[in-house]
Coordinates of C-alpha atoms in Angstrom, one line a residue:
X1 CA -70.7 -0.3 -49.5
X2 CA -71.5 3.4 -49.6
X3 CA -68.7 5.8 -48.5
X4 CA -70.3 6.7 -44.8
X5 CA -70.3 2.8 -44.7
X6 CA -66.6 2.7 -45.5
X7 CA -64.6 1.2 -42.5
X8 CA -61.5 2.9 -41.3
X9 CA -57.9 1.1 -42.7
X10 CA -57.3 -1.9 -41.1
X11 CA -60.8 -2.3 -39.4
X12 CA -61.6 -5.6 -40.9
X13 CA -58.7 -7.4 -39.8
X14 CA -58.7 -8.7 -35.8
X15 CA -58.1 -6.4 -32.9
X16 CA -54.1 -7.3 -32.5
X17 CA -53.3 -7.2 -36.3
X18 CA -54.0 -3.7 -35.9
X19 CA -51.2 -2.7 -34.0
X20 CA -47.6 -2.1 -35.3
X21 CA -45.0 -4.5 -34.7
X22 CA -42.3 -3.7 -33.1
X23 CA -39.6 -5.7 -33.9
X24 CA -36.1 -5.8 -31.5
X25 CA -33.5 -6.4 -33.5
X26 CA -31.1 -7.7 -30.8
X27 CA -27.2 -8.4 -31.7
X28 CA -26.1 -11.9 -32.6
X29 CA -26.7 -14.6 -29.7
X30 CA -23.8 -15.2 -27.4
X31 CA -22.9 -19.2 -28.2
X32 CA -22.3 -19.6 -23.9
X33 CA -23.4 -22.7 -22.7
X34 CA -24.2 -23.0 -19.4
X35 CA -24.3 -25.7 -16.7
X36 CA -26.6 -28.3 -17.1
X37 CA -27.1 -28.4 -13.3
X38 CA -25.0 -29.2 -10.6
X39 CA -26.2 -32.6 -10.7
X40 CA -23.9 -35.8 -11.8
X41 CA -25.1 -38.6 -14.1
X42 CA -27.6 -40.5 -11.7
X43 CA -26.5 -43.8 -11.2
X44 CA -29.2 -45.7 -10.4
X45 CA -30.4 -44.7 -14.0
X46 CA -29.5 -47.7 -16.1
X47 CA -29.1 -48.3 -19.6
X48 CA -32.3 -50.7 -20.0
X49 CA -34.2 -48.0 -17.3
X50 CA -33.7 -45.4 -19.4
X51 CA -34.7 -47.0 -22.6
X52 CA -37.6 -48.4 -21.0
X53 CA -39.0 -44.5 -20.5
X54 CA -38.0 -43.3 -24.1
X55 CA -40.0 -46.4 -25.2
X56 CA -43.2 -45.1 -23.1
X57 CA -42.7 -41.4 -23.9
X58 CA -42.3 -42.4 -27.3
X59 CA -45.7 -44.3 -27.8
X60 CA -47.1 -41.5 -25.7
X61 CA -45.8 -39.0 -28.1
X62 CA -47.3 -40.9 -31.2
X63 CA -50.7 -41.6 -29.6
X64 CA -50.8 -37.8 -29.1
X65 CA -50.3 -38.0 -25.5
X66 CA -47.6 -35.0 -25.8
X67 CA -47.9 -33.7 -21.7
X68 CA -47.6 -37.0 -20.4
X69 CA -44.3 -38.2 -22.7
X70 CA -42.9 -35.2 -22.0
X71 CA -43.3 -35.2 -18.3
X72 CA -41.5 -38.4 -18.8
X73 CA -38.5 -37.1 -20.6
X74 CA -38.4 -33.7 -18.0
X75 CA -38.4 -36.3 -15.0
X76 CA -34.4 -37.2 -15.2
X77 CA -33.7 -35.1 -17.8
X78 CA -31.0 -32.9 -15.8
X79 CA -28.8 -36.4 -15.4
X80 CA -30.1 -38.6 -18.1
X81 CA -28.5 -38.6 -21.8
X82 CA -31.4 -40.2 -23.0
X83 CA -34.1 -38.0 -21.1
X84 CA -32.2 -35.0 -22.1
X85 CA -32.3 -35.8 -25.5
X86 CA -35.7 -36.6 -25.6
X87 CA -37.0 -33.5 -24.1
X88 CA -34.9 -31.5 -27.0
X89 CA -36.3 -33.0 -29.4
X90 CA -39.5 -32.4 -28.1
X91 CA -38.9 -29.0 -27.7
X92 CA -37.4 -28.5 -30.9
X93 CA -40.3 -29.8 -32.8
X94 CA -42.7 -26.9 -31.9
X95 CA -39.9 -24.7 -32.4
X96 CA -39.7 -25.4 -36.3
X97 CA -43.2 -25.4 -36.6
X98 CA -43.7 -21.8 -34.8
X99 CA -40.5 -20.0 -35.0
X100 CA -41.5 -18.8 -31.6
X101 CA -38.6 -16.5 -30.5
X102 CA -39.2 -18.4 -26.6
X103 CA -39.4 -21.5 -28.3
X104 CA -36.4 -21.2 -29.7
X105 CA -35.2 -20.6 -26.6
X106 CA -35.9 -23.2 -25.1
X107 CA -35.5 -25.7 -27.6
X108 CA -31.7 -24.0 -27.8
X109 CA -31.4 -24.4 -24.4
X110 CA -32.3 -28.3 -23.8
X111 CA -30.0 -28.6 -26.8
X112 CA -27.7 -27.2 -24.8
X113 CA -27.9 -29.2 -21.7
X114 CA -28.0 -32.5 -23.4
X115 CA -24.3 -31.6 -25.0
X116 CA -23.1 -30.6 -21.6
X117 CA -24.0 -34.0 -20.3
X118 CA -22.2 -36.1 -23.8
X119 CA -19.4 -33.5 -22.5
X120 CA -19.5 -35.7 -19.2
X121 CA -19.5 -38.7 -20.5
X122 CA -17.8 -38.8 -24.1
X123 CA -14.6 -40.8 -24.1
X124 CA -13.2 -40.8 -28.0
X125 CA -14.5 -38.6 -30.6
X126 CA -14.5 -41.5 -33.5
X127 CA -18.5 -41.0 -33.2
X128 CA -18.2 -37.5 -34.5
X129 CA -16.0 -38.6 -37.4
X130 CA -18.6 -41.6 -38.7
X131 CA -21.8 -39.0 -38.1
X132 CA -19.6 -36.5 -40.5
X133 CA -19.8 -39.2 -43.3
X134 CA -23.3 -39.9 -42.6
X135 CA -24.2 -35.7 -43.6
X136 CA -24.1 -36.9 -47.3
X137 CA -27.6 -37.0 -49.1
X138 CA -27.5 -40.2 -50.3
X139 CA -25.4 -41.6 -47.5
X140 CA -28.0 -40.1 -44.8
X141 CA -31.1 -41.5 -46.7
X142 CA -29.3 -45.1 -46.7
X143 CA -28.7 -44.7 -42.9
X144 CA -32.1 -43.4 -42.4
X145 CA -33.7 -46.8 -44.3
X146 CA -31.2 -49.2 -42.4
X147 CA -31.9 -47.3 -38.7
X148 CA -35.9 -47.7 -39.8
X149 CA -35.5 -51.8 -40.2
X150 CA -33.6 -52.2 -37.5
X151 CA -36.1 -53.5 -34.0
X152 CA -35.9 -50.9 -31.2
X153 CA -36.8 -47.0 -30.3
X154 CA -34.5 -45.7 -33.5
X155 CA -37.0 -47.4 -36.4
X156 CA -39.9 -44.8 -35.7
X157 CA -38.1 -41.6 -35.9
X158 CA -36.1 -43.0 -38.7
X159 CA -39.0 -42.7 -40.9
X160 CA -40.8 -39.5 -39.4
X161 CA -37.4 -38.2 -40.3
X162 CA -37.4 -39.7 -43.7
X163 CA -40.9 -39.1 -44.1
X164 CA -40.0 -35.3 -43.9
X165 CA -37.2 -35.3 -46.4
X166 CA -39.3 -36.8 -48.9
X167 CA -42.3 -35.2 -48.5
X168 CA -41.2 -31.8 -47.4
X169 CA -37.6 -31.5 -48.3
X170 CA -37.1 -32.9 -51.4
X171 CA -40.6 -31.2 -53.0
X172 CA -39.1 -28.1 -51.9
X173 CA -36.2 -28.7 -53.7
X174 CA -38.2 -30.1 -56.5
X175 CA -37.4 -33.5 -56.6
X176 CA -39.8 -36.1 -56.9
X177 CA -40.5 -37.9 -53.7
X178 CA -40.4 -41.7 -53.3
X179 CA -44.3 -42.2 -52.7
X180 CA -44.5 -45.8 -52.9
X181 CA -41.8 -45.8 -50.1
X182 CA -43.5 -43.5 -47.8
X183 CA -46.8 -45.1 -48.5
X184 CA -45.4 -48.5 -47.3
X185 CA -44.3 -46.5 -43.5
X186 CA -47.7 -44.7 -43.4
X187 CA -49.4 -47.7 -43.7
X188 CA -47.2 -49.6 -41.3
X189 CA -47.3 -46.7 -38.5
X190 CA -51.1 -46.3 -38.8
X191 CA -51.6 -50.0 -38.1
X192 CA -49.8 -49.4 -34.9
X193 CA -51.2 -45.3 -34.5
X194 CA -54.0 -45.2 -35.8
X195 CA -54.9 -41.9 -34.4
X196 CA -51.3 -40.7 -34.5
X197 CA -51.2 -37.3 -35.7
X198 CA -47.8 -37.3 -36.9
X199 CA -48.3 -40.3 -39.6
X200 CA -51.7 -38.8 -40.4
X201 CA -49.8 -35.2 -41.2
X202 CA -47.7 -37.3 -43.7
X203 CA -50.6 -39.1 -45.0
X204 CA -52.3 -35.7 -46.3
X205 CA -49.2 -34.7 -47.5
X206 CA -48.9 -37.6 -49.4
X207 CA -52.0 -36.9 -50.6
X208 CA -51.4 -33.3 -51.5
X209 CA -48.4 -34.0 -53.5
X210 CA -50.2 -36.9 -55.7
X211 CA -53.0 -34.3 -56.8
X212 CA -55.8 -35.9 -54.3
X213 CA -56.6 -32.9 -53.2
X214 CA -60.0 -33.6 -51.6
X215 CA -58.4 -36.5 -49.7
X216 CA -55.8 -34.7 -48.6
X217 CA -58.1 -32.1 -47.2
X218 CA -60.0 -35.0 -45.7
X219 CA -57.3 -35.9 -43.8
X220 CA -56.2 -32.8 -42.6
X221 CA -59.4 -31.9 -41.0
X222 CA -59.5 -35.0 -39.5
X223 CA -55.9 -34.6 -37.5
X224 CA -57.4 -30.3 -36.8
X225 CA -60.5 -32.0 -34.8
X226 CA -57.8 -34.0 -32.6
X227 CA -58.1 -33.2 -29.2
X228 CA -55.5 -32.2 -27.0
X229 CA -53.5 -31.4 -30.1
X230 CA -50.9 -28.6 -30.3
X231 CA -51.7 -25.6 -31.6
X232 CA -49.1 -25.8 -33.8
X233 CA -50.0 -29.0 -35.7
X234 CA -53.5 -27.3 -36.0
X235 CA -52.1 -24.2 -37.7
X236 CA -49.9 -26.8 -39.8
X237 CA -53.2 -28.7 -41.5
X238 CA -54.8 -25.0 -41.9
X239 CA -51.7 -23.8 -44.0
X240 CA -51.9 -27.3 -45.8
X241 CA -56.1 -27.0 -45.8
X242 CA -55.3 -23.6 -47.7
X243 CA -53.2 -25.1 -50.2
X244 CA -55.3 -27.9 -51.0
X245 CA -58.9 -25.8 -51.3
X246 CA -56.6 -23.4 -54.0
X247 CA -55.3 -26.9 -55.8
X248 CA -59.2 -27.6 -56.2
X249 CA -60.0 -23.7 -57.3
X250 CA -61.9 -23.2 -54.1
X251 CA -60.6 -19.7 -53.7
X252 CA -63.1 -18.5 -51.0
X253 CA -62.7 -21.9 -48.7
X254 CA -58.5 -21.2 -49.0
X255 CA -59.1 -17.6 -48.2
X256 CA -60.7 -18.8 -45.4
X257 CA -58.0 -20.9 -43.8
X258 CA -55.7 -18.3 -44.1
X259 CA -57.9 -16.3 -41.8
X260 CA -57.8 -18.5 -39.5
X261 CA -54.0 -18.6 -39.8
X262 CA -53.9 -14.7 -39.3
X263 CA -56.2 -14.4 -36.4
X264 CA -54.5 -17.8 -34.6
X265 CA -50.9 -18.0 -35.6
X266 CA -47.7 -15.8 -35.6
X267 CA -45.9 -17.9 -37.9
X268 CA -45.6 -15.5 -40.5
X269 CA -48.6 -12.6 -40.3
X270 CA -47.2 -11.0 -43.2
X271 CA -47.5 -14.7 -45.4
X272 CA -50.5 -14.8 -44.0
X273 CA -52.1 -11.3 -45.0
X274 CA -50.9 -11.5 -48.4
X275 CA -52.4 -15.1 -49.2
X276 CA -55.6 -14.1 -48.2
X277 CA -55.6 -10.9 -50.0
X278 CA -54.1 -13.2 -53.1
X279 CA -57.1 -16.0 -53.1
X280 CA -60.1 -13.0 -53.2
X281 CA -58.6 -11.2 -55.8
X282 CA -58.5 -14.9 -57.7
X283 CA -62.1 -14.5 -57.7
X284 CA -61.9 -12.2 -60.0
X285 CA -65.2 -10.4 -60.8
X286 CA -66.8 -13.0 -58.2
X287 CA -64.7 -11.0 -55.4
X288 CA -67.4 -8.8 -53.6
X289 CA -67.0 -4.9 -52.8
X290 CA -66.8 -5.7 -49.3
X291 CA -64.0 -8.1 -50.2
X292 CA -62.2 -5.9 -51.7
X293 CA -62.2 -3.5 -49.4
X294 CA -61.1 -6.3 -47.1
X295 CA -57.9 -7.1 -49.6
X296 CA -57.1 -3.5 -49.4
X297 CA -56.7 -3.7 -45.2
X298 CA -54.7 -7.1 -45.7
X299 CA -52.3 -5.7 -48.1
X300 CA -51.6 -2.5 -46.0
X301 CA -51.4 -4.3 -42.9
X302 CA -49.1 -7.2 -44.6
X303 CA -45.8 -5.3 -44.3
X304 CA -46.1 -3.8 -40.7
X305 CA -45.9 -7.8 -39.6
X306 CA -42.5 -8.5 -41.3
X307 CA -40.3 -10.3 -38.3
X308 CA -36.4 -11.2 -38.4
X309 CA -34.9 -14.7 -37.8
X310 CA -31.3 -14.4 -36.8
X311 CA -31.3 -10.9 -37.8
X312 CA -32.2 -11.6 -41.3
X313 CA -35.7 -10.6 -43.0
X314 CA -37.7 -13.5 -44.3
X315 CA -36.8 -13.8 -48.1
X316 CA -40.7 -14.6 -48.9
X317 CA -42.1 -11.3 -45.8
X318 CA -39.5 -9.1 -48.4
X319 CA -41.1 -10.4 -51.8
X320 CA -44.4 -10.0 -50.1
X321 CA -43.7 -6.3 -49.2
X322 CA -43.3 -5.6 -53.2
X323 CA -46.0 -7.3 -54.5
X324 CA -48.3 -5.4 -51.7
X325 CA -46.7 -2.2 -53.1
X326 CA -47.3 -3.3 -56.6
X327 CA -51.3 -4.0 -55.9
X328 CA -51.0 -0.3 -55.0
X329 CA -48.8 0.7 -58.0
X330 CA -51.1 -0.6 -60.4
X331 CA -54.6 1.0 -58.7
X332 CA -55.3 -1.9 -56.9
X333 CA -55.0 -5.0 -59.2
X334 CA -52.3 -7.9 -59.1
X335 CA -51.8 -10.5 -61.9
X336 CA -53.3 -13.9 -61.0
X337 CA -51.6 -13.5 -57.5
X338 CA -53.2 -16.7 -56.0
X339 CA -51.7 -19.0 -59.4
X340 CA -48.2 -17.2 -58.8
X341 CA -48.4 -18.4 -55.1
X342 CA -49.2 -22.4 -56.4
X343 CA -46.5 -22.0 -59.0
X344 CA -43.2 -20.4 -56.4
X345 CA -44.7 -22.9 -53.5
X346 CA -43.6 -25.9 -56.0
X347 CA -47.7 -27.2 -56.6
X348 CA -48.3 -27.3 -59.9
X349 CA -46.5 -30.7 -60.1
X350 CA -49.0 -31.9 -57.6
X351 CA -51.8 -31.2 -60.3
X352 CA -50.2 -33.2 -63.1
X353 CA -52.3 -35.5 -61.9
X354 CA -55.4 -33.4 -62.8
X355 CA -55.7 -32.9 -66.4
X356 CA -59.0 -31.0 -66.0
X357 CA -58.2 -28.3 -63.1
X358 CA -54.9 -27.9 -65.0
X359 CA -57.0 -27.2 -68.1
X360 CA -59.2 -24.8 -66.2
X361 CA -56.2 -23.0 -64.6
X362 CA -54.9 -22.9 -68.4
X363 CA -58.2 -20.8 -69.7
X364 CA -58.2 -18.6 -66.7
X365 CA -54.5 -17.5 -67.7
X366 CA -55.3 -17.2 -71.2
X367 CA -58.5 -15.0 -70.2
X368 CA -55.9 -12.6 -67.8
X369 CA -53.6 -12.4 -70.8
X370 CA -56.6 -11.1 -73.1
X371 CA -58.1 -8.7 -70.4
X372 CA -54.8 -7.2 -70.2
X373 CA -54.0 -6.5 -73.8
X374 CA -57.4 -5.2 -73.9
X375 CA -56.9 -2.9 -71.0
X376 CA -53.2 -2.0 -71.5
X377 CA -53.8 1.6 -70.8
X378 CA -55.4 1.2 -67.3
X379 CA -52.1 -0.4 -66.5
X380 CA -48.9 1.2 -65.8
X381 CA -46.8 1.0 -68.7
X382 CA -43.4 0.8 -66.9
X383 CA -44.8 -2.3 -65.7
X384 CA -46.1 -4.2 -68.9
X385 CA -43.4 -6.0 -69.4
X386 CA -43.6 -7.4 -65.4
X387 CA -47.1 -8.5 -66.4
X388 CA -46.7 -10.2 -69.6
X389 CA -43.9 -12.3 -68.5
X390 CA -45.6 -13.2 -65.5
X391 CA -48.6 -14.7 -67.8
X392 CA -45.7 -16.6 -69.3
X393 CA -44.5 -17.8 -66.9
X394 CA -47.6 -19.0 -65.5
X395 CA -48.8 -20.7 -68.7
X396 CA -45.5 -22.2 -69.1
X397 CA -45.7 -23.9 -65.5
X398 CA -49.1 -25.6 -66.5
X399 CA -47.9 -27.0 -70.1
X400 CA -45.4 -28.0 -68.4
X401 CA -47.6 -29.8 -65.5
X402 CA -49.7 -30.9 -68.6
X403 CA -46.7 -32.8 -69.6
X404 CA -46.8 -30.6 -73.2
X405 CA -43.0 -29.7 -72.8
X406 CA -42.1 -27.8 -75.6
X407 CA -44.8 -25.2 -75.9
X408 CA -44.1 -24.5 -71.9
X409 CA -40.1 -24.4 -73.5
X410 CA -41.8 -21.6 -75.9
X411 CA -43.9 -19.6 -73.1
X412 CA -40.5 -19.9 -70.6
X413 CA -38.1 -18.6 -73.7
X414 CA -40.3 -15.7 -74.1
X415 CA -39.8 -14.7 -70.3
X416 CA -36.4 -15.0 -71.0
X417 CA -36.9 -13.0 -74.1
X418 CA -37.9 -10.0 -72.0
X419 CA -35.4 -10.0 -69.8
X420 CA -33.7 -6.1 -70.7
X421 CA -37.4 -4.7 -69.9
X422 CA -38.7 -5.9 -67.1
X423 CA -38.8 -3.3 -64.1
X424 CA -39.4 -5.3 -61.1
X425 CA -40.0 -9.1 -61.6
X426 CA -36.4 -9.8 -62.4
X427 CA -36.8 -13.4 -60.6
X428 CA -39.0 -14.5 -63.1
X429 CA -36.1 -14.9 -65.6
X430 CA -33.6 -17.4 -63.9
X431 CA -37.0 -19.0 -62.4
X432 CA -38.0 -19.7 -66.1
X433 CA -34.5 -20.4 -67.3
X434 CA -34.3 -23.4 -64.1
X435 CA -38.2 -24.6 -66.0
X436 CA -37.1 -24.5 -69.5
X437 CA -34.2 -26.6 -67.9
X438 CA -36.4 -28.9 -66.3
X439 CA -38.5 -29.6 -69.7
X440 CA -35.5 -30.3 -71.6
X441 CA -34.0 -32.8 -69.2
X442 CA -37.5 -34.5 -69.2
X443 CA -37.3 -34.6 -72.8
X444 CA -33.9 -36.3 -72.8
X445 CA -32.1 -33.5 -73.3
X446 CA -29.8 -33.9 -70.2
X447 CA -26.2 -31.9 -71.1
X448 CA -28.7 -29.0 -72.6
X449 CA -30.6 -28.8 -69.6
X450 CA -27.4 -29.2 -67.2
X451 CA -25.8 -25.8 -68.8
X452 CA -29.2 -24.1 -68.6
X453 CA -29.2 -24.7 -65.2
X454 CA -25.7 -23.7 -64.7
X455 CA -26.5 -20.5 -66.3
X456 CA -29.2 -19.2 -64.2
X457 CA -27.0 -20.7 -61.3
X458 CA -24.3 -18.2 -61.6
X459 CA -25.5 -15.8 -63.9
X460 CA -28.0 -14.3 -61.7
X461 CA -27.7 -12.9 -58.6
X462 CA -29.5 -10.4 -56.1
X463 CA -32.9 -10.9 -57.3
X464 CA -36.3 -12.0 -55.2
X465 CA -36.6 -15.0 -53.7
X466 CA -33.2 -16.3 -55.0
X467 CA -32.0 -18.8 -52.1
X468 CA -35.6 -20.8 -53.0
X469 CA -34.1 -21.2 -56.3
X470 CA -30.4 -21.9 -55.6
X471 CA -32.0 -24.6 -53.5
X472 CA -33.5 -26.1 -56.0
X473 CA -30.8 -25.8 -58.9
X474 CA -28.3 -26.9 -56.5
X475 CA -30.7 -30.6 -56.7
X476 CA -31.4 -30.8 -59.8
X477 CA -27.4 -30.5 -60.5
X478 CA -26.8 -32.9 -57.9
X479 CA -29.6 -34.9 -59.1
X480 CA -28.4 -35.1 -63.0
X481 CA -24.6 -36.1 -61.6
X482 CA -25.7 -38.7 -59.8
X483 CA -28.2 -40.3 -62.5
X484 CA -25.3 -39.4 -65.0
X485 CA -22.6 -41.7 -62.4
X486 CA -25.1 -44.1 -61.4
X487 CA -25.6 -44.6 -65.9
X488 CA -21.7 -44.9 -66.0
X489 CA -21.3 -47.1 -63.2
X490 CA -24.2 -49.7 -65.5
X491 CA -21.9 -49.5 -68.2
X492 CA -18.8 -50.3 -67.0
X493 CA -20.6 -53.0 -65.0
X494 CA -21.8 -54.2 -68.2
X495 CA -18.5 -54.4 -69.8
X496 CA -16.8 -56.4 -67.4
X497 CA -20.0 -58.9 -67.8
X498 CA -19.3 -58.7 -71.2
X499 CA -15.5 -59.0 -71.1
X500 CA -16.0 -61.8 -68.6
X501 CA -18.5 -63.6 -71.3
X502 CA -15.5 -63.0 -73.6
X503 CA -13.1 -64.8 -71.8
X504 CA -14.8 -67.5 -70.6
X505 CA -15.6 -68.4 -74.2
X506 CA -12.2 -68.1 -75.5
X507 CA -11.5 -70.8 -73.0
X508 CA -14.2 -72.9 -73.9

């Protein structure tokens, strides 16, 4: 594209995108709640009345039927517990998925109508004090399992709940999630929805996180073709769509989702921008001029969409913000920023499953690492040591995915290694000090890895993206105690078998 041809900043993105955000940054929420209405409990609403509706919103609700179930819920739901507390969660589901600030509103009030009527009717508050114990990791999942066996309305949200702690939560926190369990309730809940988008959401997670990429993205499209289906959910299987296609090294068909995310979605603009911009510039010399001058736009416009929740900036919108300043920085280049994305979103696990794109992904690192030494001067050399640890860090992350633990041990000490000079990436060193933790408890090396993790628990602090990792050290910790009690607990049951043997022989 010739220079007359040039587009002005910021032309290639959509119409609104152009425009500056302008954030209100409002004082914290007043906690006030307000009347529920001036209506009392409606008596003629009984017990198996009420149930009866929560039954029909809820096979409505999984047989995507969303308007009509929760018309049902709205009908009574300004006298009803039960209607009340359907239409919250109703409302509250949209508001995780969007963080819609109106949304929220209304999700925050129904919440707050449906305490105001328990307020009516609550008589002891012995409830409270058994839900407190029920909080508990382990303790919750247990409840969650027994509420799911149990015949009535409770079983089905029992595992959509459960369903999301396995396969969103605990991958987040980088624990491996129970997939024969939730293939068992996928396969259960599709036999009696088999359209339902919810269970079919699951399923291409499922998918995802066992390295099936091209099912998963199978899957997803599917659910986006529903009809009548929320905007929301849609958005959701792009987001996913976009992580599977950069699983499978389809950088262009990724790039593409996240434009679809940008022009239809407010989620997180900013995310947005800078995954798009990210999966071109993993083309590498495939990325096109007029791609590049499309990266540019989406890496200037990135940081005018940063949004508050609560009054706090977004910890991933503020790490985006520097590595749009650092494509600038470094005239216009980023270190395999697509690869860093997989890594920090917790995907690389997913691909242990696939030796050969791990392989691939392994050459393309090695390639970066030789173009940079080559090309050290059209770097900047206060950021060298940024770059080189990042390739570290990155090769460590597949060797590790490869199941080859002690070279990623090797590539994840060097990180560490340059910890006194880097400038900027200063993340990268507790991140690779939780990996190197991770290899050695895989090799057996539990009390090892248990101070590593330690370490880069409280020896670091105020670096990017830290909460993500306190998240995740704070389950492996809890993680290697309770495998440590639940080892202990074996033994001691296996003296008293012993010392039981013993005296029933002496007898003898």
């Amino acid at each position: 594209m010739s220079q007359e041809e040039r587009p002005e900043p910021l032309d290639t993105l959509p119409r609104d995108l152009r425009e500056h955000l302008e954030m209100e940054e409002s004082d914290e929420e007043q906690d006030n709640f307000q009347d529920a209405s001036g209506d009392v409990p409606d008596e003629n609403m009984d017990l198996q009345m009420a149930l009866a509706d929560c039954e029909m919103a809820i096979k409505r609700f999984f047989n995507n039927d969303l308007e009509s179930a929760m018309g049902i819920m709205k009908s009574r739901s300004s006298s009803s517990i039960y209607h009340s507390l359907g239409v919250s969660i109703f409302e509250f589901i949209p508001a995780v998925l969007t963080l819609d600030s109106a949304q929220v509103g209304r999700a925050i009030q129904s919440l707050k109508t449906t305490v105001q009527l328990c307020n009516q009717h609550r008589r002891s508050y012995t409830i409270m004090q058994t839900i407190g114990t029920m909080i508990t990791k382990e303790a919750g999942l247990a409840e969650l399992q027994t509420g799911a066996r149990e015949p009535g309305l409770r079983g089905v949200l029992c595992e959509i709940v459960s369903l999301g702690i396995q396969l969103v939560v605990s991958h987040f926190a980088g624990a491996t999630p129970n997939f024969h369990q939730c293939r068992e309730i996928i396969d259960a809940q599709l036999k009696v929805y088999p359209e339902g988008v919810w269970f079919l959401l699951f399923e291409g997670r499922l998918e995802l996180l066992r390295g099936r990429c091209a099912l998963a993205a199978a899957t997803y499209r599917r659910v986006a073709e529903t009809r009548h289906l929320w905007p929301q959910l849609r958005h959701l299987c792009y987001w996913e769509l976009m992580w599977a296609s950069a699983m499978m090294m389809d950088w262009r068909t990724a790039a593409e989702f996240a434009g679809r995310l940008i022009e239809e979605s407010s989620w997180s603009r900013t995310m947005y921008c800078y995954a798009k911009a990210a999966l071109l510039l993993q083309l590498g010399e495939d990325c096109t001029s007029a791609e590049r001058n499309h990266v540019t736009d989406l890496l200037n416009a990135a940081p005018l969409y940063r949004q508050k929740i609560a009054g706090k900036s977004l910890p991933m919108e503020k790490w985006v913000t520097k590595r749009c300043a650092r494509y600038s920085a470094q005239g216009g280049r980023l270190m395999m920023p697509a690869m860093e994305l997989l890594c920090l979103w917790n995907m690389m696990s997913a691909l242990a499953a696939d030796v050969p794109t791990l392989q691939s992904l392994l050459k393309k690192i090695d390639i970066a690492s030789e173009l940079l030494d080559r090309e050290e001067r059209l770097w900047p050399s206060a950021l060298l040591a940024d770059n080189r640890a990042l390739i570290f860090y990155l090769r460590g992350c597949c060797l590790s995915a490869l199941g080859m633990q002690l070279l990623a041990i090797q590539q994840f000490d060097k990180v560490v290694g340059l910890k006194n000079t880097i400038k900027s990436d200063t993340f990268l060193v507790p991140y690779a000090m939780y990996e190197a933790a991770t290899c050695h408890y895989n090799l057996g090396e539990v009390d090892r890895a248990v101070r590593m993790w330690q370490d880069a628990r409280k020896g670091y602090s105020n670096y990017s993206l830290e909460s993500r990792l306190q998240f995740r050290l704070h389950s492996k910790l809890e993680m290697a105690q309770s495998n440590a009690q639940g080892q202990a607990d074996m033994s001691l049951s296996a003296m008293s078998r012993t010392s039981s043997s013993l005296k029933l022989a002496s007898k003898r």
